[in-house]
CSV table of C-alpha atoms and ligand atoms in Angstrom, one decimal:
chain,number,residue,atom,x,y,z
A,1,UNK,CA,111.6,154.8,160.1
A,2,UNK,CA,114.0,156.1,157.4
A,3,UNK,CA,113.9,159.4,155.6
A,4,UNK,CA,112.8,159.6,152.0
A,5,UNK,CA,115.2,161.3,149.6
A,6,UNK,CA,117.1,164.2,151.1
A,7,UNK,CA,118.8,166.6,148.6
A,8,UNK,CA,121.6,168.5,150.2
A,9,UNK,CA,124.7,168.4,148.0
A,10,UNK,CA,128.1,169.6,149.3
A,11,UNK,CA,129.0,173.3,148.8
A,12,UNK,CA,131.4,172.6,146.0
A,13,UNK,CA,131.8,175.2,143.3
A,14,UNK,CA,134.3,173.3,141.2
A,15,UNK,CA,133.3,173.4,137.5
A,16,UNK,CA,130.5,175.9,138.0
A,17,UNK,CA,130.2,179.0,135.9
A,18,UNK,CA,128.9,182.0,137.8
A,19,UNK,CA,127.8,185.5,136.6
A,20,UNK,CA,127.9,188.5,138.9
A,21,UNK,CA,126.0,191.7,138.1
A,22,UNK,CA,127.1,194.6,140.3
A,23,UNK,CA,125.4,198.0,140.6
A,24,UNK,CA,127.6,201.0,140.4
A,25,UNK,CA,125.1,203.1,142.5
A,26,UNK,CA,126.5,203.2,146.0
A,27,UNK,CA,129.7,201.8,144.6
A,28,UNK,CA,131.5,202.4,147.9
A,29,UNK,CA,129.4,199.5,149.3
A,30,UNK,CA,129.0,197.3,146.2
A,31,UNK,CA,132.8,197.0,145.6
A,32,UNK,CA,132.9,195.5,149.1
A,33,UNK,CA,130.1,193.1,148.2
A,34,UNK,CA,131.8,192.1,145.0
A,35,UNK,CA,135.1,191.5,146.7
A,36,UNK,CA,133.5,189.2,149.3
A,37,UNK,CA,131.5,187.5,146.6
A,38,UNK,CA,134.5,186.7,144.5
A,39,UNK,CA,136.5,185.5,147.5
A,40,UNK,CA,133.8,183.1,148.6
A,41,UNK,CA,133.3,181.7,145.1
A,42,UNK,CA,137.1,181.1,144.9
A,43,UNK,CA,137.2,179.6,148.4
A,44,UNK,CA,134.6,177.1,147.4
A,45,UNK,CA,136.2,176.0,144.2
A,46,UNK,CA,134.8,178.2,141.5
A,47,UNK,CA,137.7,179.0,139.1
A,48,UNK,CA,138.3,182.8,138.5
A,49,UNK,CA,138.1,182.2,134.7
A,50,UNK,CA,134.6,180.8,135.2
A,51,UNK,CA,133.3,184.0,136.7
A,52,UNK,CA,132.0,186.8,134.6
A,53,UNK,CA,131.3,190.3,136.1
A,54,UNK,CA,129.0,192.9,134.6
A,55,UNK,CA,128.7,196.4,136.0
A,56,UNK,CA,125.4,198.2,135.6
A,57,UNK,CA,124.2,201.7,136.7
A,58,UNK,CA,121.9,200.7,139.6
A,59,UNK,CA,119.8,198.1,141.2
A,60,UNK,CA,117.0,198.6,138.7
A,61,UNK,CA,119.3,197.3,135.9
A,62,UNK,CA,120.2,194.1,137.8
A,63,UNK,CA,117.3,191.9,136.6
A,64,UNK,CA,117.6,192.4,132.9
A,65,UNK,CA,121.3,191.9,132.9
A,66,UNK,CA,121.0,188.7,134.9
A,67,UNK,CA,118.5,187.4,132.3
A,68,UNK,CA,120.8,188.3,129.4
A,69,UNK,CA,123.8,186.6,131.1
A,70,UNK,CA,121.7,183.5,131.4
A,71,UNK,CA,120.6,183.7,127.8
A,72,UNK,CA,124.0,184.2,126.3
A,73,UNK,CA,126.7,182.9,128.6
A,74,UNK,CA,125.5,179.5,129.8
A,75,UNK,CA,126.1,180.3,133.5
A,76,UNK,CA,124.9,178.0,136.3
A,77,UNK,CA,123.9,180.9,138.6
A,78,UNK,CA,123.9,184.6,138.7
A,79,UNK,CA,124.5,186.8,141.8
A,80,UNK,CA,123.0,190.3,141.8
A,81,UNK,CA,124.8,192.8,144.0
A,82,UNK,CA,123.5,196.2,144.9
A,83,UNK,CA,123.0,198.7,147.7
A,84,UNK,CA,119.8,200.7,148.3
A,85,UNK,CA,119.7,203.2,151.1
A,86,UNK,CA,116.5,204.8,152.2
A,87,UNK,CA,118.1,207.9,153.6
A,88,UNK,CA,119.6,208.7,150.3
A,89,UNK,CA,116.6,208.5,148.0
A,90,UNK,CA,112.9,209.4,147.9
A,91,UNK,CA,112.2,206.5,145.6
A,92,UNK,CA,113.8,203.8,147.8
A,93,UNK,CA,110.6,201.8,147.9
A,94,UNK,CA,110.3,201.6,144.1
A,95,UNK,CA,113.9,200.7,143.5
A,96,UNK,CA,113.9,198.1,146.3
A,97,UNK,CA,110.6,196.5,145.3
A,98,UNK,CA,111.2,196.5,141.5
A,99,UNK,CA,114.7,195.1,141.7
A,100,UNK,CA,113.6,192.4,144.1
A,101,UNK,CA,110.7,191.5,142.0
A,102,UNK,CA,112.7,191.5,138.8
A,103,UNK,CA,115.4,189.3,140.3
A,104,UNK,CA,112.9,186.7,141.5
A,105,UNK,CA,111.2,186.8,138.1
A,106,UNK,CA,114.5,186.3,136.3
A,107,UNK,CA,115.1,183.1,138.3
A,108,UNK,CA,111.5,181.7,137.9
A,109,UNK,CA,111.3,182.5,134.2
A,110,UNK,CA,114.8,181.1,133.3
A,111,UNK,CA,115.1,178.2,135.7
A,112,UNK,CA,118.6,179.4,136.6
A,113,UNK,CA,119.2,180.6,140.2
A,114,UNK,CA,119.5,184.4,140.4
A,115,UNK,CA,120.6,185.4,143.9
A,116,UNK,CA,119.5,188.5,145.6
A,117,UNK,CA,122.7,190.0,147.0
A,118,UNK,CA,121.2,193.5,147.5
A,119,UNK,CA,121.7,195.4,150.7
A,120,UNK,CA,118.6,197.4,151.6
A,121,UNK,CA,119.3,199.8,154.5
A,122,UNK,CA,117.5,202.5,156.3
A,123,UNK,CA,120.8,204.4,157.0
A,124,UNK,CA,124.4,204.6,155.9
A,125,UNK,CA,125.4,202.9,159.2
A,126,UNK,CA,123.2,199.9,158.3
A,127,UNK,CA,124.7,199.7,154.9
A,128,UNK,CA,128.2,199.6,156.5
A,129,UNK,CA,127.1,196.8,158.8
A,130,UNK,CA,125.9,194.6,156.0
A,131,UNK,CA,128.8,195.2,153.5
A,132,UNK,CA,131.6,193.7,155.5
A,133,UNK,CA,131.4,194.7,159.2
A,134,UNK,CA,129.0,193.9,162.1
A,135,UNK,CA,126.3,192.1,160.2
A,136,UNK,CA,128.6,190.2,157.8
A,137,UNK,CA,128.8,190.7,154.1
A,138,UNK,CA,125.8,190.2,151.9
A,139,UNK,CA,128.0,189.6,148.9
A,140,UNK,CA,129.8,186.6,150.5
A,141,UNK,CA,126.5,185.2,151.6
A,142,UNK,CA,125.1,185.5,148.0
A,143,UNK,CA,128.1,183.6,146.6
A,144,UNK,CA,127.3,180.6,148.9
A,145,UNK,CA,123.7,180.8,148.0
A,146,UNK,CA,124.6,180.7,144.3
A,147,UNK,CA,126.7,177.6,144.7
A,148,UNK,CA,124.1,175.8,146.8
A,149,UNK,CA,121.3,176.6,144.5
A,150,UNK,CA,123.2,175.5,141.4
A,151,UNK,CA,124.0,172.2,143.0
A,152,UNK,CA,120.5,171.7,144.5
A,153,UNK,CA,118.7,172.4,141.2
A,154,UNK,CA,121.1,170.1,139.3
A,155,UNK,CA,120.4,167.3,141.8
A,156,UNK,CA,116.7,167.9,141.7
A,157,UNK,CA,116.7,167.8,137.9
A,158,UNK,CA,118.6,164.5,137.8
A,159,UNK,CA,115.6,162.8,139.3
A,160,UNK,CA,113.2,164.2,136.7
A,161,UNK,CA,112.5,162.8,133.2
A,162,UNK,CA,112.7,165.7,130.7
A,163,UNK,CA,109.2,166.2,129.4
A,164,UNK,CA,108.3,169.1,127.1
A,165,UNK,CA,106.4,171.8,129.1
A,166,UNK,CA,103.4,171.4,126.8
A,167,UNK,CA,102.9,167.7,128.0
A,168,UNK,CA,103.2,168.4,131.7
B,201,INI,N1,120.1,202.5,142.6
B,201,INI,C1,120.7,201.7,143.5
B,201,INI,O1,121.3,200.7,143.2
B,201,INI,N2,120.6,202.1,144.8
B,201,INI,C2,119.9,203.2,145.2
B,201,INI,O2,119.9,203.5,146.4
B,201,INI,C3,119.3,204.0,144.2
B,201,INI,N3,118.6,205.2,144.6
B,201,INI,O3,118.9,205.7,145.6
B,201,INI,O4,117.8,205.8,143.8
B,201,INI,C4,119.4,203.6,142.9
B,201,INI,N4,118.8,204.3,141.9
B,201,INI,C5,119.1,204.2,140.5
B,201,INI,C6,118.3,203.1,139.8
B,201,INI,O5,118.7,201.8,140.3
B,201,INI,C7,118.6,203.1,138.3
B,201,INI,O6,119.9,202.9,138.0
B,201,INI,C8,118.2,204.4,137.6
B,201,INI,O7,116.9,204.8,138.0
B,201,INI,C9,118.3,204.3,136.1
B,201,INI,O8,117.3,203.3,135.6
């Protein structure tokens, strides 16, 4: 028996244009996420001049900025980088929930991948672990997810006749 179609394109970023939105809140951590994100994009072939970075105040501002980048800059994917630490805020749950929900909605509403590269941590130690030490770097992981999703969605769309939404 043979498989049907399997879509798993190589992780090749050449020619892709990627937006990065980085939250300045907890900047100590988000600069590490941004550095790893840019490094992984470069390592996988995304040209530096095809990357646009927008800094925003905090994780709550990530979704709207991702949407606007998609609307105005013709990017193939957007990576959202942030760091939310429970120990540092009483409204952790609101910020964490709303930024995650907004990022998911931005992707679904626009059809462009919007990657959740947000560290959510109970403690400063956990944030350290996830921003470039024991538990890896969420920013680097998000870069790979952006390339993979841009390629997968492009491949999926190639097999689909373009029909106006109203006729579906
Ligand atoms: N923003 C973050 O990115 N991380 C946090 O941990 C955080 N805390 O702790 O509140 C945070 N708050 C700011 C929020 O994202 C907005 O920027 C602000 O409320 C203005 O809309």
